GROMACS .gro file of C-alpha atoms in nm:
model
  450
    1UNK     CA    1 -17.467   6.757 -26.553
    2UNK     CA    2 -17.553   6.440 -26.796
    3UNK     CA    3 -17.548   6.544 -27.161
    4UNK     CA    4 -17.826   6.307 -27.213
    5UNK     CA    5 -18.031   6.385 -26.910
    6UNK     CA    6 -18.008   6.781 -26.866
    7UNK     CA    7 -18.289   6.768 -26.603
    8UNK     CA    8 -18.030   6.636 -26.368
    9UNK     CA    9 -18.019   6.889 -26.091
   10UNK     CA   10 -17.876   6.675 -25.775
   11UNK     CA   11 -17.499   6.652 -25.674
   12UNK     CA   12 -17.288   6.407 -25.855
   13UNK     CA   13 -17.260   6.052 -25.682
   14UNK     CA   14 -16.912   5.946 -25.628
   15UNK     CA   15 -16.746   5.589 -25.597
   16UNK     CA   16 -16.729   5.259 -25.797
   17UNK     CA   17 -17.109   5.304 -25.924
   18UNK     CA   18 -17.013   5.645 -26.099
   19UNK     CA   19 -16.813   5.467 -26.334
   20UNK     CA   20 -16.902   5.542 -26.690
   21UNK     CA   21 -17.162   5.814 -26.565
   22UNK     CA   22 -17.064   6.204 -26.596
   23UNK     CA   23 -16.929   6.192 -26.241
   24UNK     CA   24 -16.670   5.927 -26.281
   25UNK     CA   25 -16.365   6.172 -26.208
   26UNK     CA   26 -16.282   6.210 -25.893
   27UNK     CA   27 -16.281   6.570 -25.721
   28UNK     CA   28 -16.561   6.839 -25.658
   29UNK     CA   29 -16.813   6.855 -25.883
   30UNK     CA   30 -17.107   7.120 -25.912
   31UNK     CA   31 -17.389   6.968 -26.125
   32UNK     CA   32 -17.689   7.150 -26.279
   33UNK     CA   33 -17.920   7.183 -26.586
   34UNK     CA   34 -17.663   7.373 -26.757
   35UNK     CA   35 -17.488   7.144 -26.998
   36UNK     CA   36 -17.213   7.357 -27.152
   37UNK     CA   37 -17.041   7.570 -26.867
   38UNK     CA   38 -16.761   7.804 -26.795
   39UNK     CA   39 -16.519   7.622 -26.575
   40UNK     CA   40 -16.229   7.714 -26.379
   41UNK     CA   41 -15.914   7.504 -26.294
   42UNK     CA   42 -15.817   7.573 -25.958
   43UNK     CA   43 -15.433   7.433 -25.842
   44UNK     CA   44 -15.303   7.408 -25.487
   45UNK     CA   45 -14.919   7.369 -25.513
   46UNK     CA   46 -14.755   7.148 -25.282
   47UNK     CA   47 -14.689   7.314 -24.924
   48UNK     CA   48 -14.403   7.275 -24.696
   49UNK     CA   49 -14.534   7.000 -24.518
   50UNK     CA   50 -14.607   6.768 -24.837
   51UNK     CA   51 -14.938   6.810 -24.854
   52UNK     CA   52 -15.109   6.804 -25.192
   53UNK     CA   53 -15.440   6.916 -25.339
   54UNK     CA   54 -15.557   6.775 -25.669
   55UNK     CA   55 -15.681   7.031 -25.947
   56UNK     CA   56 -16.044   7.103 -25.882
   57UNK     CA   57 -16.277   7.143 -26.184
   58UNK     CA   58 -16.517   7.375 -26.054
   59UNK     CA   59 -16.823   7.483 -26.305
   60UNK     CA   60 -16.964   7.810 -26.271
   61UNK     CA   61 -17.227   8.024 -26.416
   62UNK     CA   62 -17.278   8.295 -26.163
   63UNK     CA   63 -17.085   8.616 -26.079
   64UNK     CA   64 -16.927   8.464 -25.781
   65UNK     CA   65 -16.939   8.084 -25.613
   66UNK     CA   66 -16.787   7.983 -25.302
   67UNK     CA   67 -16.670   7.599 -25.330
   68UNK     CA   68 -16.489   7.369 -25.078
   69UNK     CA   69 -16.240   7.135 -25.086
   70UNK     CA   70 -16.310   6.899 -24.809
   71UNK     CA   71 -16.062   6.679 -24.627
   72UNK     CA   72 -16.023   6.328 -24.709
   73UNK     CA   73 -16.169   6.035 -24.640
   74UNK     CA   74 -16.485   6.192 -24.623
   75UNK     CA   75 -16.470   6.365 -24.953
   76UNK     CA   76 -16.355   6.187 -25.271
   77UNK     CA   77 -16.041   6.409 -25.255
   78UNK     CA   78 -15.647   6.350 -25.181
   79UNK     CA   79 -15.641   6.675 -24.956
   80UNK     CA   80 -15.616   6.553 -24.588
   81UNK     CA   81 -15.609   6.869 -24.419
   82UNK     CA   82 -15.878   7.074 -24.269
   83UNK     CA   83 -16.142   7.225 -24.501
   84UNK     CA   84 -16.016   7.493 -24.746
   85UNK     CA   85 -16.294   7.745 -24.860
   86UNK     CA   86 -16.214   7.927 -25.183
   87UNK     CA   87 -16.416   8.202 -25.322
   88UNK     CA   88 -16.412   8.274 -25.688
   89UNK     CA   89 -16.512   8.557 -25.874
   90UNK     CA   90 -16.634   8.579 -26.208
   91UNK     CA   91 -16.687   8.883 -26.414
   92UNK     CA   92 -16.764   8.766 -26.739
   93UNK     CA   93 -16.941   8.450 -26.677
   94UNK     CA   94 -17.277   8.541 -26.872
   95UNK     CA   95 -17.328   8.362 -27.179
   96UNK     CA   96 -17.461   8.686 -27.383
   97UNK     CA   97 -17.169   8.967 -27.342
   98UNK     CA   98 -17.199   9.324 -27.414
   99UNK     CA   99 -17.079   9.484 -27.724
  100UNK     CA  100 -16.936   9.823 -27.792
  101UNK     CA  101 -16.875   9.963 -28.161
  102UNK     CA  102 -16.723  10.281 -28.275
  103UNK     CA  103 -16.771  10.439 -28.632
  104UNK     CA  104 -16.666  10.759 -28.764
  105UNK     CA  105 -16.867  10.988 -28.999
  106UNK     CA  106 -16.854  10.857 -29.380
  107UNK     CA  107 -16.908  10.492 -29.263
  108UNK     CA  108 -17.124  10.285 -29.516
  109UNK     CA  109 -17.511  10.313 -29.425
  110UNK     CA  110 -17.506   9.961 -29.321
  111UNK     CA  111 -17.232   9.761 -29.110
  112UNK     CA  112 -17.237   9.433 -28.978
  113UNK     CA  113 -17.201   9.366 -28.598
  114UNK     CA  114 -17.063   9.045 -28.500
  115UNK     CA  115 -17.217   9.037 -28.152
  116UNK     CA  116 -17.234   8.680 -28.114
  117UNK     CA  117 -16.851   8.630 -28.181
  118UNK     CA  118 -16.759   8.700 -27.832
  119UNK     CA  119 -17.064   8.538 -27.665
  120UNK     CA  120 -17.039   8.153 -27.486
  121UNK     CA  121 -17.198   7.872 -27.723
  122UNK     CA  122 -17.471   7.660 -27.607
  123UNK     CA  123 -17.491   7.277 -27.593
  124UNK     CA  124 -17.790   7.299 -27.821
  125UNK     CA  125 -17.588   7.447 -28.136
  126UNK     CA  126 -17.882   7.341 -28.349
  127UNK     CA  127 -18.149   7.562 -28.184
  128UNK     CA  128 -17.939   7.882 -28.043
  129UNK     CA  129 -18.104   8.175 -28.156
  130UNK     CA  130 -18.075   8.557 -28.119
  131UNK     CA  131 -18.360   8.813 -28.080
  132UNK     CA  132 -18.325   9.193 -28.056
  133UNK     CA  133 -18.526   9.313 -27.777
  134UNK     CA  134 -18.798   9.578 -27.779
  135UNK     CA  135 -18.787   9.861 -27.893
  136UNK     CA  136 -18.481   9.790 -28.091
  137UNK     CA  137 -18.230  10.079 -28.193
  138UNK     CA  138 -18.328  10.426 -28.168
  139UNK     CA  139 -18.087  10.559 -28.426
  140UNK     CA  140 -18.116  10.314 -28.711
  141UNK     CA  141 -18.257   9.949 -28.774
  142UNK     CA  142 -18.123   9.599 -28.706
  143UNK     CA  143 -18.179   9.311 -28.882
  144UNK     CA  144 -18.051   8.952 -28.731
  145UNK     CA  145 -17.803   8.765 -28.973
  146UNK     CA  146 -17.708   8.387 -28.918
  147UNK     CA  147 -17.919   8.093 -28.873
  148UNK     CA  148 -18.004   7.929 -28.561
  149UNK     CA  149 -17.737   7.733 -28.448
  150UNK     CA  150 -17.390   7.827 -28.284
  151UNK     CA  151 -17.398   8.156 -28.127
  152UNK     CA  152 -17.086   8.277 -28.257
  153UNK     CA  153 -17.221   8.267 -28.600
  154UNK     CA  154 -17.499   8.501 -28.527
  155UNK     CA  155 -17.516   8.893 -28.583
  156UNK     CA  156 -17.695   9.193 -28.654
  157UNK     CA  157 -17.681   9.426 -28.967
  158UNK     CA  158 -17.732   9.768 -28.853
  159UNK     CA  159 -17.835  10.053 -29.079
  160UNK     CA  160 -17.774  10.393 -28.967
  161UNK     CA  161 -18.120  10.617 -29.002
  162UNK     CA  162 -17.844  10.905 -29.105
  163UNK     CA  163 -17.660  10.687 -29.304
  164UNK     CA  164 -17.324  10.796 -29.086
  165UNK     CA  165 -17.321  11.147 -29.202
  166UNK     CA  166 -17.339  11.282 -28.886
  167UNK     CA  167 -17.220  11.169 -28.507
  168UNK     CA  168 -17.483  11.012 -28.263
  169UNK     CA  169 -17.475  10.735 -28.013
  170UNK     CA  170 -17.735  10.428 -27.999
  171UNK     CA  171 -17.806  10.128 -27.784
  172UNK     CA  172 -18.045   9.837 -27.794
  173UNK     CA  173 -18.029   9.496 -27.635
  174UNK     CA  174 -18.060   9.156 -27.773
  175UNK     CA  175 -18.147   8.799 -27.593
  176UNK     CA  176 -18.021   8.461 -27.654
  177UNK     CA  177 -18.245   8.143 -27.645
  178UNK     CA  178 -18.104   7.770 -27.689
  179UNK     CA  179 -18.437   7.623 -27.557
  180UNK     CA  180 -18.282   7.491 -27.235
  181UNK     CA  181 -18.093   7.762 -27.046
  182UNK     CA  182 -18.295   8.018 -26.837
  183UNK     CA  183 -18.224   8.379 -26.781
  184UNK     CA  184 -18.013   8.329 -26.468
  185UNK     CA  185 -17.742   8.250 -26.699
  186UNK     CA  186 -17.698   8.574 -26.844
  187UNK     CA  187 -17.862   8.557 -27.185
  188UNK     CA  188 -17.923   8.904 -27.265
  189UNK     CA  189 -17.634   9.181 -27.407
  190UNK     CA  190 -17.610   9.512 -27.472
  191UNK     CA  191 -17.484   9.653 -27.795
  192UNK     CA  192 -17.384  10.005 -27.750
  193UNK     CA  193 -17.256  10.218 -28.087
  194UNK     CA  194 -17.067  10.556 -28.089
  195UNK     CA  195 -17.039  10.746 -28.422
  196UNK     CA  196 -16.780  11.033 -28.415
  197UNK     CA  197 -16.692  11.328 -28.678
  198UNK     CA  198 -16.392  11.178 -28.886
  199UNK     CA  199 -16.103  11.413 -28.788
  200UNK     CA  200 -15.778  11.367 -28.946
  201UNK     CA  201 -15.433  11.339 -28.706
  202UNK     CA  202 -15.185  11.576 -28.672
  203UNK     CA  203 -14.804  11.514 -28.576
  204UNK     CA  204 -14.589  11.812 -28.542
  205UNK     CA  205 -14.218  11.829 -28.436
  206UNK     CA  206 -14.086  11.902 -28.131
  207UNK     CA  207 -13.757  11.952 -27.925
  208UNK     CA  208 -13.636  11.751 -27.615
  209UNK     CA  209 -13.356  11.940 -27.424
  210UNK     CA  210 -13.174  11.738 -27.174
  211UNK     CA  211 -12.892  11.852 -26.939
  212UNK     CA  212 -12.649  11.648 -26.850
  213UNK     CA  213 -12.417  11.883 -26.596
  214UNK     CA  214 -12.299  11.676 -26.332
  215UNK     CA  215 -12.538  11.403 -26.426
  216UNK     CA  216 -12.443  11.076 -26.574
  217UNK     CA  217 -12.600  11.084 -26.950
  218UNK     CA  218 -12.755  10.740 -26.895
  219UNK     CA  219 -13.005  10.877 -26.625
  220UNK     CA  220 -13.128  11.126 -26.879
  221UNK     CA  221 -13.480  11.064 -27.022
  222UNK     CA  222 -13.798  11.262 -27.156
  223UNK     CA  223 -14.140  11.099 -27.190
  224UNK     CA  224 -14.385  11.310 -27.418
  225UNK     CA  225 -14.758  11.235 -27.491
  226UNK     CA  226 -14.759  11.330 -27.834
  227UNK     CA  227 -15.138  11.362 -27.870
  228UNK     CA  228 -15.169  11.612 -27.558
  229UNK     CA  229 -14.826  11.726 -27.501
  230UNK     CA  230 -14.704  11.867 -27.841
  231UNK     CA  231 -14.879  12.201 -27.970
  232UNK     CA  232 -15.097  12.149 -28.238
  233UNK     CA  233 -15.096  11.771 -28.234
  234UNK     CA  234 -15.433  11.563 -28.271
  235UNK     CA  235 -15.498  11.212 -28.278
  236UNK     CA  236 -15.793  11.173 -28.511
  237UNK     CA  237 -16.055  10.905 -28.396
  238UNK     CA  238 -15.867  10.640 -28.322
  239UNK     CA  239 -15.472  10.699 -28.306
  240UNK     CA  240 -15.171  10.434 -28.327
  241UNK     CA  241 -14.836  10.615 -28.250
  242UNK     CA  242 -14.526  10.470 -28.407
  243UNK     CA  243 -14.152  10.538 -28.389
  244UNK     CA  244 -14.048  10.529 -28.751
  245UNK     CA  245 -13.668  10.605 -28.780
  246UNK     CA  246 -13.475  10.541 -28.452
  247UNK     CA  247 -13.235  10.760 -28.259
  248UNK     CA  248 -12.869  10.670 -28.261
  249UNK     CA  249 -12.749  10.836 -27.940
  250UNK     CA  250 -13.036  10.727 -27.733
  251UNK     CA  251 -13.337  10.493 -27.780
  252UNK     CA  252 -13.716  10.579 -27.809
  253UNK     CA  253 -13.971  10.379 -27.728
  254UNK     CA  254 -14.364  10.399 -27.749
  255UNK     CA  255 -14.652  10.327 -27.495
  256UNK     CA  256 -14.982  10.428 -27.601
  257UNK     CA  257 -14.973  10.786 -27.652
  258UNK     CA  258 -14.604  10.814 -27.502
  259UNK     CA  259 -14.281  10.852 -27.646
  260UNK     CA  260 -14.000  10.793 -27.412
  261UNK     CA  261 -13.654  10.908 -27.511
  262UNK     CA  262 -13.342  10.741 -27.303
  263UNK     CA  263 -12.990  10.890 -27.363
  264UNK     CA  264 -12.700  10.663 -27.427
  265UNK     CA  265 -12.448  10.632 -27.141
  266UNK     CA  266 -12.189  10.836 -27.358
  267UNK     CA  267 -12.447  11.089 -27.512
  268UNK     CA  268 -12.288  11.389 -27.297
  269UNK     CA  269 -12.373  11.657 -27.536
  270UNK     CA  270 -12.470  11.718 -27.875
  271UNK     CA  271 -12.805  11.645 -28.104
  272UNK     CA  272 -12.986  11.347 -28.161
  273UNK     CA  273 -13.308  11.300 -28.352
  274UNK     CA  274 -13.578  11.034 -28.436
  275UNK     CA  275 -13.910  11.054 -28.619
  276UNK     CA  276 -14.263  10.915 -28.540
  277UNK     CA  277 -14.610  10.900 -28.680
  278UNK     CA  278 -14.992  10.894 -28.594
  279UNK     CA  279 -15.191  10.652 -28.795
  280UNK     CA  280 -15.585  10.684 -28.749
  281UNK     CA  281 -15.742  10.378 -28.863
  282UNK     CA  282 -16.109  10.530 -28.811
  283UNK     CA  283 -16.201  10.231 -28.559
  284UNK     CA  284 -16.186  10.030 -28.926
  285UNK     CA  285 -16.495  10.188 -29.038
  286UNK     CA  286 -16.631  10.013 -29.348
  287UNK     CA  287 -16.634  10.280 -29.617
  288UNK     CA  288 -16.345  10.499 -29.464
  289UNK     CA  289 -15.961  10.476 -29.507
  290UNK     CA  290 -15.685  10.509 -29.224
  291UNK     CA  291 -15.530  10.849 -29.223
  292UNK     CA  292 -15.126  10.905 -29.138
  293UNK     CA  293 -14.935  11.215 -28.987
  294UNK     CA  294 -14.572  11.210 -29.020
  295UNK     CA  295 -14.318  11.117 -29.012
  296UNK     CA  296 -14.197  11.405 -28.825
  297UNK     CA  297 -13.849  11.480 -28.650
  298UNK     CA  298 -13.810  11.493 -28.287
  299UNK     CA  299 -13.466  11.688 -28.231
  300UNK     CA  300 -13.286  11.598 -27.910
  301UNK     CA  301 -13.011  11.854 -27.747
  302UNK     CA  302 -12.783  11.824 -27.491
  303UNK     CA  303 -12.578  12.171 -27.412
  304UNK     CA  304 -12.201  12.131 -27.404
  305UNK     CA  305 -12.098  12.265 -27.065
  306UNK     CA  306 -11.755  12.331 -26.957
  307UNK     CA  307 -11.595  12.243 -26.611
  308UNK     CA  308 -11.457  12.536 -26.424
  309UNK     CA  309 -11.132  12.545 -26.220
  310UNK     CA  310 -11.060  12.801 -25.981
  311UNK     CA  311 -10.708  12.935 -25.863
  312UNK     CA  312 -10.568  12.930 -25.523
  313UNK     CA  313 -10.252  13.059 -25.324
  314UNK     CA  314 -10.106  12.880 -25.057
  315UNK     CA  315  -9.775  12.932 -24.846
  316UNK     CA  316  -9.495  12.663 -24.743
  317UNK     CA  317  -9.169  12.640 -24.562
  318UNK     CA  318  -8.900  12.474 -24.797
  319UNK     CA  319  -8.906  12.088 -24.746
  320UNK     CA  320  -9.267  12.080 -24.595
  321UNK     CA  321  -9.569  11.982 -24.744
  322UNK     CA  322  -9.921  12.214 -24.755
  323UNK     CA  323 -10.283  12.117 -24.853
  324UNK     CA  324 -10.475  12.333 -25.104
  325UNK     CA  325 -10.862  12.307 -25.176
  326UNK     CA  326 -10.962  12.509 -25.516
  327UNK     CA  327 -11.341  12.530 -25.602
  328UNK     CA  328 -11.424  12.355 -25.946
  329UNK     CA  329 -11.793  12.316 -26.090
  330UNK     CA  330 -11.857  11.992 -26.301
  331UNK     CA  331 -11.903  12.022 -26.689
  332UNK     CA  332 -12.103  11.725 -26.902
  333UNK     CA  333 -12.111  11.400 -26.690
  334UNK     CA  334 -12.120  11.313 -26.308
  335UNK     CA  335 -11.842  11.342 -26.085
  336UNK     CA  336 -11.716  10.999 -26.131
  337UNK     CA  337 -11.705  11.098 -26.513
  338UNK     CA  338 -11.471  11.377 -26.449
  339UNK     CA  339 -11.080  11.319 -26.421
  340UNK     CA  340 -10.838  11.553 -26.290
  341UNK     CA  341 -10.433  11.569 -26.304
  342UNK     CA  342 -10.186  11.802 -26.176
  343UNK     CA  343  -9.820  11.943 -26.317
  344UNK     CA  344  -9.595  12.160 -26.103
  345UNK     CA  345  -9.278  12.347 -26.211
  346UNK     CA  346  -9.101  12.276 -25.877
  347UNK     CA  347  -9.167  12.014 -25.626
  348UNK     CA  348  -9.467  11.772 -25.642
  349UNK     CA  349  -9.847  11.753 -25.593
  350UNK     CA  350 -10.113  11.530 -25.581
  351UNK     CA  351 -10.480  11.620 -25.670
  352UNK     CA  352 -10.853  11.470 -25.659
  353UNK     CA  353 -11.191  11.586 -25.702
  354UNK     CA  354 -11.463  11.553 -25.464
  355UNK     CA  355 -11.798  11.698 -25.329
  356UNK     CA  356 -11.735  11.991 -25.102
  357UNK     CA  357 -11.994  12.140 -24.884
  358UNK     CA  358 -12.290  12.226 -25.169
  359UNK     CA  359 -12.027  12.202 -25.462
  360UNK     CA  360 -11.701  12.035 -25.553
  361UNK     CA  361 -11.336  12.108 -25.489
  362UNK     CA  362 -10.994  11.980 -25.644
  363UNK     CA  363 -10.804  11.906 -25.337
  364UNK     CA  364 -10.426  11.803 -25.279
  365UNK     CA  365 -10.107  11.818 -25.097
  366UNK     CA  366  -9.812  12.013 -25.251
  367UNK     CA  367  -9.453  11.935 -25.091
  368UNK     CA  368  -9.197  12.175 -25.144
  369UNK     CA  369  -8.789  12.089 -25.218
  370UNK     CA  370  -8.574  12.129 -24.926
  371UNK     CA  371  -8.342  12.346 -25.119
  372UNK     CA  372  -8.596  12.594 -25.241
  373UNK     CA  373  -8.718  12.953 -25.185
  374UNK     CA  374  -8.958  13.133 -25.408
  375UNK     CA  375  -9.268  13.081 -25.601
  376UNK     CA  376  -9.374  12.750 -25.712
  377UNK     CA  377  -9.669  12.698 -25.942
  378UNK     CA  378  -9.872  12.385 -26.018
  379UNK     CA  379 -10.120  12.373 -26.298
  380UNK     CA  380 -10.445  12.120 -26.261
  381UNK     CA  381 -10.663  12.012 -26.531
  382UNK     CA  382 -11.014  11.877 -26.514
  383UNK     CA  383 -11.147  11.670 -26.786
  384UNK     CA  384 -11.516  11.608 -26.829
  385UNK     CA  385 -11.690  11.332 -27.041
  386UNK     CA  386 -11.528  11.052 -26.875
  387UNK     CA  387 -11.205  11.236 -26.966
  388UNK     CA  388 -11.278  11.284 -27.347
  389UNK     CA  389 -11.451  11.586 -27.312
  390UNK     CA  390 -11.336  11.965 -27.229
  391UNK     CA  391 -11.011  12.044 -27.061
  392UNK     CA  392 -11.000  12.337 -26.814
  393UNK     CA  393 -10.698  12.460 -26.612
  394UNK     CA  394 -10.672  12.596 -26.279
  395UNK     CA  395 -10.336  12.744 -26.086
  396UNK     CA  396 -10.208  12.655 -25.734
  397UNK     CA  397  -9.933  12.939 -25.662
  398UNK     CA  398  -9.706  12.817 -25.363
  399UNK     CA  399  -9.511  13.068 -25.178
  400UNK     CA  400  -9.197  12.875 -25.051
  401UNK     CA  401  -9.005  13.048 -24.778
  402UNK     CA  402  -8.694  12.962 -24.589
  403UNK     CA  403  -8.688  13.015 -24.198
  404UNK     CA  404  -8.298  13.126 -24.213
  405UNK     CA  405  -8.003  13.142 -24.443
  406UNK     CA  406  -7.920  12.879 -24.659
  407UNK     CA  407  -7.535  12.851 -24.774
  408UNK     CA  408  -7.459  12.645 -25.071
  409UNK     CA  409  -7.174  12.410 -25.080
  410UNK     CA  410  -6.934  12.288 -25.365
  411UNK     CA  411  -7.121  11.961 -25.502
  412UNK     CA  412  -7.474  12.138 -25.462
  413UNK     CA  413  -7.532  12.043 -25.093
  414UNK     CA  414  -7.665  12.302 -24.859
  415UNK     CA  415  -7.656  12.397 -24.509
  416UNK     CA  416  -7.952  12.598 -24.363
  417UNK     CA  417  -7.974  12.832 -24.074
  418UNK     CA  418  -8.008  12.586 -23.785
  419UNK     CA  419  -7.698  12.417 -23.925
  420UNK     CA  420  -7.520  12.762 -23.999
  421UNK     CA  421  -7.580  12.854 -23.625
  422UNK     CA  422  -7.454  12.547 -23.481
  423UNK     CA  423  -7.178  12.589 -23.676
  424UNK     CA  424  -7.105  12.935 -23.562
  425UNK     CA  425  -7.161  12.841 -23.197
  426UNK     CA  426  -6.870  12.571 -23.233
  427UNK     CA  427  -6.656  12.847 -23.424
  428UNK     CA  428  -6.701  13.096 -23.152
  429UNK     CA  429  -6.610  12.823 -22.874
  430UNK     CA  430  -6.306  12.749 -23.029
  431UNK     CA  431  -6.182  13.107 -23.096
  432UNK     CA  432  -6.241  13.161 -22.689
  433UNK     CA  433  -6.030  12.856 -22.644
  434UNK     CA  434  -5.761  12.991 -22.879
  435UNK     CA  435  -5.755  13.317 -22.713
  436UNK     CA  436  -5.715  13.186 -22.346
  437UNK     CA  437  -5.446  12.972 -22.474
  438UNK     CA  438  -5.276  13.259 -22.628
  439UNK     CA  439  -5.316  13.437 -22.309
  440UNK     CA  440  -5.175  13.195 -22.079
  441UNK     CA  441  -4.880  13.144 -22.334
  442UNK     CA  442  -4.793  13.510 -22.333
  443UNK     CA  443  -4.835  13.564 -21.995
  444UNK     CA  444  -4.610  13.281 -21.878
  445UNK     CA  445  -4.280  13.447 -22.015
  446UNK     CA  446  -4.018  13.601 -21.780
  447UNK     CA  447  -3.833  13.914 -21.843
  448UNK     CA  448  -4.080  14.015 -22.086
  449UNK     CA  449  -4.050  14.376 -22.218
  450UNK     CA  450  -4.336  14.596 -22.364
   0.00000   0.00000   0.00000
């Protein structure tokens, strides 16, 4: 609207004739009798087709308004597409805003309430007044402070009937008047007063127990509401929770009344601690002082859990390979944070840890020597905590058998049963030929005597 003519109620006139008037700017305008109004700037970004909508300055003084950006050239707007309709809501468009005040017992008998500080100033800065509406406060007496003018400088001195010596509630309304705006602009505000008994905060120690068996420590966390989740704790009247001494093997953070502890990636087992405190500022009630509980220590424990490794027996022929699988349980840390190694007194073996059914197993392959018969032993070792934790051993006992006799030859070589059988056949065949030759030789003589 025209600051020099607040009675203008018609829409603005656009075009060259508007130069030098309050409607000189392009765009959509809402004109009315209210001189100083809350406004919104609505920005429509460039869309994929390249169409651009300019910022539209919208004046609003009610709870909800529907406004349009009309297409060019009929409207003084750069938008050349179809009509776009926006609905904007305003939850806080009233000139007078409601006020809520909290105090504790022991507050000074009279308190100053800056009720105008959050209100919207009127354009009539020299004439705005504030009046307490009848019947006024019921739990005390209110006196307006400040001179007519900018509403943000206006307030109310409130004196409690019971001098804030006991808990109570009270409420009343006030009305603003600048000589121009009507009640439809939200000129009335409500003041609510709540007084509670002054109580001290309590911050007790507590313990967090985490379990890293089979779990990566970085995934471990605990969230505790220290006002409601710790036995004996109390927040007082207006508590603020803070961590005072930081944890060393994890991180403790505060959100409202909750403290969340997150373990470091290498905190597999052991203890950690941090401290916290609760400060009650009594809503900054005049005449009272803040009260502090703590700092208090919080202890974090992670038990040292050893892995286990079972023994297993297998059988294999000399020179052959056999698979084995031994049950294991994890210690501190995830499966990926466990290591396994194996050592054999004869032959060779490989081993690894993997999930097996509902548990875990150390599985591998053992290969027996070709010239060995008897019992071989392999010891596999499982280590948790990324290879830096506890070692536990499991035993793989292998019975190596031969399918026949093994003949040791000079130089360390050997002949097994199959080779020996073949050699026997050759020897027998050779012996048979020798006998036949002897018979032919003897039977062919003449004049032989017996």
